[in-house]
PDB file of C-alpha atoms and ligand atoms in Angstrom:
ATOM      1  CA  MET A   1      37.931  38.674  48.711  1.00  0.00           C
ATOM      2  CA  ASN A   2      34.525  36.417  48.117  1.00  0.00           C
ATOM      3  CA  ALA A   3      33.661  37.775  44.660  1.00  0.00           C
ATOM      4  CA  THR A   4      30.025  38.688  45.422  1.00  0.00           C
ATOM      5  CA  THR A   5      30.561  40.036  48.542  1.00  0.00           C
ATOM      6  CA  ASN A   6      32.886  43.222  47.924  1.00  0.00           C
ATOM      7  CA  PRO A   7      31.324  45.866  50.108  1.00  0.00           C
ATOM      8  CA  ASP A   8      32.604  48.723  48.221  1.00  0.00           C
ATOM      9  CA  PRO A   9      30.383  51.074  45.969  1.00  0.00           C
ATOM     10  CA  LEU A  10      32.308  50.722  42.708  1.00  0.00           C
ATOM     11  CA  LYS A  11      33.655  54.348  41.221  1.00  0.00           C
ATOM     12  CA  LEU A  12      31.613  55.151  37.975  1.00  0.00           C
ATOM     13  CA  GLY A  13      32.746  57.619  35.438  1.00  0.00           C
ATOM     14  CA  VAL A  14      30.159  57.474  32.449  1.00  0.00           C
ATOM     15  CA  LEU A  15      30.834  59.336  29.192  1.00  0.00           C
ATOM     16  CA  ILE A  16      28.084  60.264  26.982  1.00  0.00           C
ATOM     17  CA  SER A  17      27.170  62.213  23.687  1.00  0.00           C
ATOM     18  CA  GLY A  18      22.955  62.139  23.545  1.00  0.00           C
ATOM     19  CA  SER A  19      20.051  61.364  25.359  1.00  0.00           C
ATOM     20  CA  GLY A  20      21.478  59.182  27.868  1.00  0.00           C
ATOM     21  CA  THR A  21      18.685  56.373  28.632  1.00  0.00           C
ATOM     22  CA  ASN A  22      21.473  53.737  29.269  1.00  0.00           C
ATOM     23  CA  LEU A  23      22.830  56.445  31.982  1.00  0.00           C
ATOM     24  CA  GLN A  24      19.255  56.555  33.096  1.00  0.00           C
ATOM     25  CA  ALA A  25      19.376  52.992  33.700  1.00  0.00           C
ATOM     26  CA  ILE A  26      22.283  52.849  35.579  1.00  0.00           C
ATOM     27  CA  ILE A  27      21.493  55.579  37.897  1.00  0.00           C
ATOM     28  CA  ASP A  28      17.794  53.952  38.375  1.00  0.00           C
ATOM     29  CA  ALA A  29      19.506  50.367  38.997  1.00  0.00           C
ATOM     30  CA  ILE A  30      21.621  52.369  41.845  1.00  0.00           C
ATOM     31  CA  GLY A  31      18.667  54.084  43.437  1.00  0.00           C
ATOM     32  CA  ARG A  32      16.918  50.589  43.728  1.00  0.00           C
ATOM     33  CA  ARG A  33      20.307  49.340  45.188  1.00  0.00           C
ATOM     34  CA  GLU A  34      20.521  46.714  42.716  1.00  0.00           C
ATOM     35  CA  LEU A  35      23.748  48.154  41.714  1.00  0.00           C
ATOM     36  CA  LYS A  36      26.624  48.874  44.438  1.00  0.00           C
ATOM     37  CA  ALA A  37      27.913  51.740  42.731  1.00  0.00           C
ATOM     38  CA  GLU A  38      28.587  55.464  42.668  1.00  0.00           C
ATOM     39  CA  ILE A  39      28.408  57.911  39.445  1.00  0.00           C
ATOM     40  CA  ARG A  40      31.099  60.369  40.274  1.00  0.00           C
ATOM     41  CA  VAL A  41      30.962  62.334  37.139  1.00  0.00           C
ATOM     42  CA  VAL A  42      29.120  62.536  33.972  1.00  0.00           C
ATOM     43  CA  ILE A  43      31.167  63.845  31.251  1.00  0.00           C
ATOM     44  CA  SER A  44      29.374  64.726  27.409  1.00  0.00           C
ATOM     45  CA  ASN A  45      31.617  66.132  24.650  1.00  0.00           C
ATOM     46  CA  ARG A  46      28.049  67.986  23.702  1.00  0.00           C
ATOM     47  CA  ALA A  47      26.651  70.659  25.678  1.00  0.00           C
ATOM     48  CA  ASP A  48      23.035  69.857  24.510  1.00  0.00           C
ATOM     49  CA  ALA A  49      23.238  66.244  25.408  1.00  0.00           C
ATOM     50  CA  TYR A  50      19.712  65.314  27.452  1.00  0.00           C
ATOM     51  CA  GLY A  51      22.062  63.067  29.581  1.00  0.00           C
ATOM     52  CA  LEU A  52      23.318  66.203  31.237  1.00  0.00           C
ATOM     53  CA  ILE A  53      19.927  66.853  32.846  1.00  0.00           C
ATOM     54  CA  ARG A  54      19.199  63.453  33.694  1.00  0.00           C
ATOM     55  CA  ALA A  55      22.550  63.570  35.504  1.00  0.00           C
ATOM     56  CA  ARG A  56      21.852  66.921  37.247  1.00  0.00           C
ATOM     57  CA  ASP A  57      18.319  66.029  38.239  1.00  0.00           C
ATOM     58  CA  ALA A  58      19.805  62.926  40.087  1.00  0.00           C
ATOM     59  CA  GLY A  59      22.575  65.457  41.537  1.00  0.00           C
ATOM     60  CA  ILE A  60      25.457  63.833  39.821  1.00  0.00           C
ATOM     61  CA  ARG A  61      28.571  66.277  38.879  1.00  0.00           C
ATOM     62  CA  THR A  62      28.377  66.827  35.120  1.00  0.00           C
ATOM     63  CA  LEU A  63      31.085  68.306  32.898  1.00  0.00           C
ATOM     64  CA  VAL A  64      30.904  69.322  29.206  1.00  0.00           C
ATOM     65  CA  ILE A  65      34.200  68.573  27.256  1.00  0.00           C
ATOM     66  CA  ASP A  66      33.816  69.798  23.724  1.00  0.00           C
ATOM     67  CA  HIS A  67      36.368  67.560  21.529  1.00  0.00           C
ATOM     68  CA  ARG A  68      36.405  70.567  19.083  1.00  0.00           C
ATOM     69  CA  ARG A  69      38.345  72.536  21.194  1.00  0.00           C
ATOM     70  CA  PHE A  70      41.196  69.843  21.112  1.00  0.00           C
ATOM     71  CA  GLU A  71      43.846  69.893  18.594  1.00  0.00           C
ATOM     72  CA  SER A  72      43.864  65.885  18.524  1.00  0.00           C
ATOM     73  CA  ARG A  73      41.800  62.740  19.651  1.00  0.00           C
ATOM     74  CA  GLU A  74      44.850  62.326  22.001  1.00  0.00           C
ATOM     75  CA  ALA A  75      44.538  65.704  23.583  1.00  0.00           C
ATOM     76  CA  PHE A  76      40.910  65.190  24.031  1.00  0.00           C
ATOM     77  CA  ASP A  77      41.739  62.115  25.731  1.00  0.00           C
ATOM     78  CA  ARG A  78      44.258  63.467  28.231  1.00  0.00           C
ATOM     79  CA  ARG A  79      41.486  65.752  29.409  1.00  0.00           C
ATOM     80  CA  LEU A  80      39.289  62.909  29.739  1.00  0.00           C
ATOM     81  CA  VAL A  81      41.851  61.189  31.865  1.00  0.00           C
ATOM     82  CA  ALA A  82      42.546  63.999  34.033  1.00  0.00           C
ATOM     83  CA  GLU A  83      38.832  64.559  35.081  1.00  0.00           C
ATOM     84  CA  LEU A  84      38.396  60.820  35.423  1.00  0.00           C
ATOM     85  CA  ARG A  85      41.566  60.540  37.741  1.00  0.00           C
ATOM     86  CA  ALA A  86      40.447  63.568  39.893  1.00  0.00           C
ATOM     87  CA  ALA A  87      37.011  61.872  40.241  1.00  0.00           C
ATOM     88  CA  ASP A  88      38.670  58.965  41.399  1.00  0.00           C
ATOM     89  CA  VAL A  89      36.941  56.708  38.882  1.00  0.00           C
ATOM     90  CA  GLU A  90      37.696  53.325  38.830  1.00  0.00           C
ATOM     91  CA  LEU A  91      35.364  52.156  35.929  1.00  0.00           C
ATOM     92  CA  VAL A  92      34.446  54.299  32.909  1.00  0.00           C
ATOM     93  CA  ILE A  93      31.217  53.705  31.063  1.00  0.00           C
ATOM     94  CA  LEU A  94      30.695  54.811  27.661  1.00  0.00           C
ATOM     95  CA  ALA A  95      26.750  55.432  27.074  1.00  0.00           C
ATOM     96  CA  GLY A  96      26.178  56.494  23.701  1.00  0.00           C
ATOM     97  CA  PHE A  97      29.324  58.380  23.757  1.00  0.00           C
ATOM     98  CA  MET A  98      30.239  58.968  19.934  1.00  0.00           C
ATOM     99  CA  ARG A  99      33.947  59.288  20.184  1.00  0.00           C
ATOM    100  CA  LEU A 100      36.511  56.530  19.650  1.00  0.00           C
ATOM    101  CA  LEU A 101      39.104  56.746  21.898  1.00  0.00           C
ATOM    102  CA  SER A 102      42.898  56.633  21.865  1.00  0.00           C
ATOM    103  CA  HIS A 103      45.835  54.545  23.144  1.00  0.00           C
ATOM    104  CA  VAL A 104      45.770  57.659  25.922  1.00  0.00           C
ATOM    105  CA  MET A 105      42.329  56.685  27.360  1.00  0.00           C
ATOM    106  CA  LEU A 106      42.658  52.849  26.817  1.00  0.00           C
ATOM    107  CA  ARG A 107      46.573  52.920  28.400  1.00  0.00           C
ATOM    108  CA  ALA A 108      45.379  54.993  31.521  1.00  0.00           C
ATOM    109  CA  PHE A 109      42.127  52.587  31.870  1.00  0.00           C
ATOM    110  CA  PRO A 110      43.123  48.978  30.736  1.00  0.00           C
ATOM    111  CA  ASN A 111      40.344  46.891  30.725  1.00  0.00           C
ATOM    112  CA  ARG A 112      38.245  49.258  32.317  1.00  0.00           C
ATOM    113  CA  ILE A 113      36.143  50.472  30.030  1.00  0.00           C
ATOM    114  CA  MET A 114      32.861  49.328  29.144  1.00  0.00           C
ATOM    115  CA  ASN A 115      30.799  50.211  25.647  1.00  0.00           C
ATOM    116  CA  ILE A 116      27.366  48.832  24.678  1.00  0.00           C
ATOM    117  CA  HIS A 117      26.304  48.400  21.409  1.00  0.00           C
ATOM    118  CA  PRO A 118      22.952  47.695  19.767  1.00  0.00           C
ATOM    119  CA  ALA A 119      23.711  44.985  17.903  1.00  0.00           C
ATOM    120  CA  LEU A 120      24.973  41.047  18.623  1.00  0.00           C
ATOM    121  CA  LEU A 121      28.502  41.506  17.519  1.00  0.00           C
ATOM    122  CA  PRO A 122      30.859  40.321  15.936  1.00  0.00           C
ATOM    123  CA  SER A 123      27.948  40.992  13.710  1.00  0.00           C
ATOM    124  CA  PHE A 124      27.112  44.611  12.502  1.00  0.00           C
ATOM    125  CA  PRO A 125      29.922  46.900  14.378  1.00  0.00           C
ATOM    126  CA  GLY A 126      29.607  50.381  13.747  1.00  0.00           C
ATOM    127  CA  LEU A 127      27.013  52.918  12.760  1.00  0.00           C
ATOM    128  CA  HIS A 128      23.199  52.575  12.057  1.00  0.00           C
ATOM    129  CA  VAL A 129      23.239  49.057  12.858  1.00  0.00           C
ATOM    130  CA  GLN A 130      19.640  48.612  13.344  1.00  0.00           C
ATOM    131  CA  LYS A 131      18.779  49.498  10.212  1.00  0.00           C
ATOM    132  CA  ALA A 132      21.729  47.500   8.807  1.00  0.00           C
ATOM    133  CA  ALA A 133      20.317  44.234  10.560  1.00  0.00           C
ATOM    134  CA  ILE A 134      17.051  44.857   8.856  1.00  0.00           C
ATOM    135  CA  ASP A 135      18.630  45.792   5.735  1.00  0.00           C
ATOM    136  CA  TYR A 136      20.539  42.402   5.977  1.00  0.00           C
ATOM    137  CA  GLY A 137      17.284  40.276   6.559  1.00  0.00           C
ATOM    138  CA  ALA A 138      18.569  39.139  10.037  1.00  0.00           C
ATOM    139  CA  ARG A 139      16.297  37.007  12.261  1.00  0.00           C
ATOM    140  CA  PHE A 140      17.358  37.989  15.375  1.00  0.00           C
ATOM    141  CA  SER A 141      19.501  41.428  16.543  1.00  0.00           C
ATOM    142  CA  GLY A 142      20.060  42.638  20.335  1.00  0.00           C
ATOM    143  CA  CYS A 143      22.564  44.380  22.094  1.00  0.00           C
ATOM    144  CA  THR A 144      26.265  43.765  23.516  1.00  0.00           C
ATOM    145  CA  VAL A 145      28.453  44.901  26.783  1.00  0.00           C
ATOM    146  CA  PHE A 146      32.159  44.728  26.027  1.00  0.00           C
ATOM    147  CA  PHE A 147      35.326  46.115  27.535  1.00  0.00           C
ATOM    148  CA  VAL A 148      36.773  48.332  25.148  1.00  0.00           C
ATOM    149  CA  THR A 149      40.150  47.535  23.329  1.00  0.00           C
ATOM    150  CA  GLU A 150      41.929  49.412  20.210  1.00  0.00           C
ATOM    151  CA  GLY A 151      39.363  48.072  17.512  1.00  0.00           C
ATOM    152  CA  VAL A 152      35.794  49.497  16.993  1.00  0.00           C
ATOM    153  CA  ASP A 153      33.477  47.164  18.845  1.00  0.00           C
ATOM    154  CA  ASP A 154      36.125  44.562  18.797  1.00  0.00           C
ATOM    155  CA  GLY A 155      36.615  43.627  22.500  1.00  0.00           C
ATOM    156  CA  PRO A 156      35.518  41.097  24.960  1.00  0.00           C
ATOM    157  CA  ILE A 157      32.102  40.363  25.261  1.00  0.00           C
ATOM    158  CA  ILE A 158      30.569  40.541  28.727  1.00  0.00           C
ATOM    159  CA  ILE A 159      27.034  39.939  28.055  1.00  0.00           C
ATOM    160  CA  GLN A 160      24.597  39.689  25.410  1.00  0.00           C
ATOM    161  CA  ALA A 161      20.898  40.128  24.961  1.00  0.00           C
ATOM    162  CA  VAL A 162      18.773  38.834  21.401  1.00  0.00           C
ATOM    163  CA  VAL A 163      15.642  40.091  20.205  1.00  0.00           C
ATOM    164  CA  PRO A 164      13.767  39.059  17.223  1.00  0.00           C
ATOM    165  CA  VAL A 165      13.538  40.842  14.312  1.00  0.00           C
ATOM    166  CA  TYR A 166       9.997  41.292  12.735  1.00  0.00           C
ATOM    167  CA  GLY A 167       9.016  41.654   8.991  1.00  0.00           C
ATOM    168  CA  SER A 168       6.914  44.544  10.074  1.00  0.00           C
ATOM    169  CA  ASP A 169      10.319  46.627  11.836  1.00  0.00           C
ATOM    170  CA  THR A 170      11.210  49.659  11.325  1.00  0.00           C
ATOM    171  CA  GLU A 171      14.546  51.189  12.345  1.00  0.00           C
ATOM    172  CA  ASP A 172      12.941  52.942  15.290  1.00  0.00           C
ATOM    173  CA  SER A 173      10.615  49.830  16.359  1.00  0.00           C
ATOM    174  CA  LEU A 174      13.814  47.394  16.503  1.00  0.00           C
ATOM    175  CA  SER A 175      15.864  50.308  18.154  1.00  0.00           C
ATOM    176  CA  ALA A 176      12.896  50.470  20.795  1.00  0.00           C
ATOM    177  CA  ARG A 177      13.163  46.732  21.314  1.00  0.00           C
ATOM    178  CA  ILE A 178      16.715  46.703  21.554  1.00  0.00           C
ATOM    179  CA  LEU A 179      17.285  49.627  23.735  1.00  0.00           C
ATOM    180  CA  ALA A 180      14.669  48.285  26.302  1.00  0.00           C
ATOM    181  CA  GLN A 181      17.158  45.101  26.560  1.00  0.00           C
ATOM    182  CA  GLU A 182      20.397  47.637  26.778  1.00  0.00           C
ATOM    183  CA  HIS A 183      18.946  49.001  29.904  1.00  0.00           C
ATOM    184  CA  ARG A 184      18.547  45.508  31.610  1.00  0.00           C
ATOM    185  CA  ILE A 185      22.274  44.514  30.801  1.00  0.00           C
ATOM    186  CA  TYR A 186      24.359  47.370  31.313  1.00  0.00           C
ATOM    187  CA  PRO A 187      23.551  47.740  34.626  1.00  0.00           C
ATOM    188  CA  ARG A 188      23.966  43.624  35.159  1.00  0.00           C
ATOM    189  CA  ALA A 189      27.578  43.814  33.583  1.00  0.00           C
ATOM    190  CA  ILE A 190      28.711  46.904  35.824  1.00  0.00           C
ATOM    191  CA  GLU A 191      27.535  44.688  38.959  1.00  0.00           C
ATOM    192  CA  LEU A 192      29.607  41.871  37.831  1.00  0.00           C
ATOM    193  CA  PHE A 193      32.395  43.726  37.685  1.00  0.00           C
ATOM    194  CA  GLN A 194      31.553  45.667  40.692  1.00  0.00           C
ATOM    195  CA  GLN A 195      31.597  41.943  42.351  1.00  0.00           C
ATOM    196  CA  GLY A 196      34.929  41.090  41.117  1.00  0.00           C
ATOM    197  CA  ARG A 197      33.282  38.461  38.898  1.00  0.00           C
ATOM    198  CA  LEU A 198      35.143  38.747  35.454  1.00  0.00           C
ATOM    199  CA  GLU A 199      38.112  38.211  34.595  1.00  0.00           C
ATOM    200  CA  ILE A 200      39.641  38.673  30.868  1.00  0.00           C
ATOM    201  CA  LYS A 201      41.324  35.757  29.038  1.00  0.00           C
ATOM    202  CA  GLY A 202      42.342  36.458  25.836  1.00  0.00           C
ATOM    203  CA  ARG A 203      39.304  37.401  23.973  1.00  0.00           C
ATOM    204  CA  GLN A 204      36.972  35.668  26.294  1.00  0.00           C
ATOM    205  CA  VAL A 205      35.445  37.130  29.778  1.00  0.00           C
ATOM    206  CA  ILE A 206      34.999  34.507  32.230  1.00  0.00           C
ATOM    207  CA  VAL A 207      32.136  35.582  34.217  1.00  0.00           C
ATOM    208  CA  LYS A 208      32.855  33.335  37.964  1.00  0.00           C
ATOM    209  CA  ASP A 209      29.894  31.584  39.146  1.00  0.00           C
ATOM    210  CA  ALA A 210      27.630  32.265  36.459  1.00  0.00           C
ATOM    211  CA  ARG A 211      24.497  30.443  36.210  1.00  0.00           C
ATOM    212  CA  THR A 212      24.443  28.819  32.610  1.00  0.00           C
ATOM    213  CA  PRO A 213      20.898  29.731  30.652  1.00  0.00           C
ATOM    214  CA  PRO A 214      18.329  27.073  30.808  1.00  0.00           C
ATOM    215  CA  GLY A 215      18.436  24.010  28.578  1.00  0.00           C
ATOM    216  CA  GLY A 216      16.157  24.444  25.661  1.00  0.00           C
ATOM    217  CA  GLN A 217      16.355  28.394  25.466  1.00  0.00           C
ATOM    218  CA  VAL A 218      16.808  28.205  22.049  1.00  0.00           C
ATOM    219  CA  LEU A 219      15.135  31.220  20.162  1.00  0.00           C
ATOM    220  CA  ILE A 220      13.698  30.307  16.523  1.00  0.00           C
ATOM    221  CA  ASN A 221      12.300  32.957  14.215  1.00  0.00           C
ATOM    222  CA  PRO A 222      10.359  32.255  12.219  1.00  0.00           C
ATOM    223  CA  PRO A 223       8.992  29.774  15.028  1.00  0.00           C
ATOM    224  CA  LEU A 224       9.241  26.212  13.784  1.00  0.00           C
ATOM    225  CA  THR A 225       5.357  25.657  14.127  1.00  0.00           C
ATOM    226  CA  ASP A 226       2.710  27.884  12.962  1.00  0.00           C
ATOM    227  CA  SER A 227       0.160  27.634  16.011  1.00  0.00           C
TER     228      SER A 227
HETATM  229  C1  LIG B 301      22.470  52.898  22.399  1.00  0.00           C
HETATM  230  O1  LIG B 301      21.519  52.409  21.199  1.00  0.00           O
HETATM  231  C2  LIG B 301      23.807  52.465  22.728  1.00  0.00           C
HETATM  232  O2  LIG B 301      23.806  50.757  22.432  1.00  0.00           O
HETATM  233  C3  LIG B 301      24.621  53.059  21.631  1.00  0.00           C
HETATM  234  O3  LIG B 301      24.209  54.518  21.561  1.00  0.00           O
HETATM  235  C4  LIG B 301      22.711  54.529  21.943  1.00  0.00           C
HETATM  236  C5  LIG B 301      22.593  55.263  23.335  1.00  0.00           C
HETATM  237  O4  LIG B 301      21.723  55.579  23.657  1.00  0.00           O
HETATM  238  N1  LIG B 301      25.796  53.002  21.799  1.00  0.00           N
HETATM  239  P1  LIG B 301      21.416  56.298  24.914  1.00  0.00           P
HETATM  240  O5  LIG B 301      22.088  57.666  24.894  1.00  0.00           O
HETATM  241  O6  LIG B 301      21.819  55.687  26.345  1.00  0.00           O
HETATM  242  O7  LIG B 301      19.809  56.599  25.368  1.00  0.00           O
END
């Protein structure tokens, strides 16, 4: 098959816990026909996640599965797997989903679960990473889309975007700068998958037919000159 002409929309299941702005970016990319995909179901572990409203507004089926009702992480994941399979999902998208996945989900969808993280992995894995980047004095941060594996924020990297960190930044201002780029790179990562262009080799993701960034596209902060 020609990698870039897969005619079939990719069937997505999106897992959320909160505001769902990344979900919205994916809905919008599909709406603009930039992304050939169909969101079959949005599942939240929290009934009050605003992303559920975004999904319903877009006419997407939603489900709330409260993790607290399950005796173990594995039991919760078994329910997720059942629902995602029933919805015929091909790729699972974690979009601000605040639960760690067990081997039950990982085995059910090997190399078919993506996540996004608001830092330049492998720097700053975990939580509250925008504040961590500021506190550390990093001059750049960014965001990373990766395939989920057993480790936390540890899987093969698909795409990253870099943003500068300013001396005046607060956690909120840096988070907003990063989030704007998350909304660009997540739909692109899904598009590359839909086109059959992602191949995982060990830690590396080979992106078939990818252009290389233009030469000289180097970011230096603070700049080398004052004007
Ligand atoms: C994003 O910053 C994402 O990187 C992280 O959780 C946040 C989710 O935001 N995993 P939203 O729910 O998509 O608005």
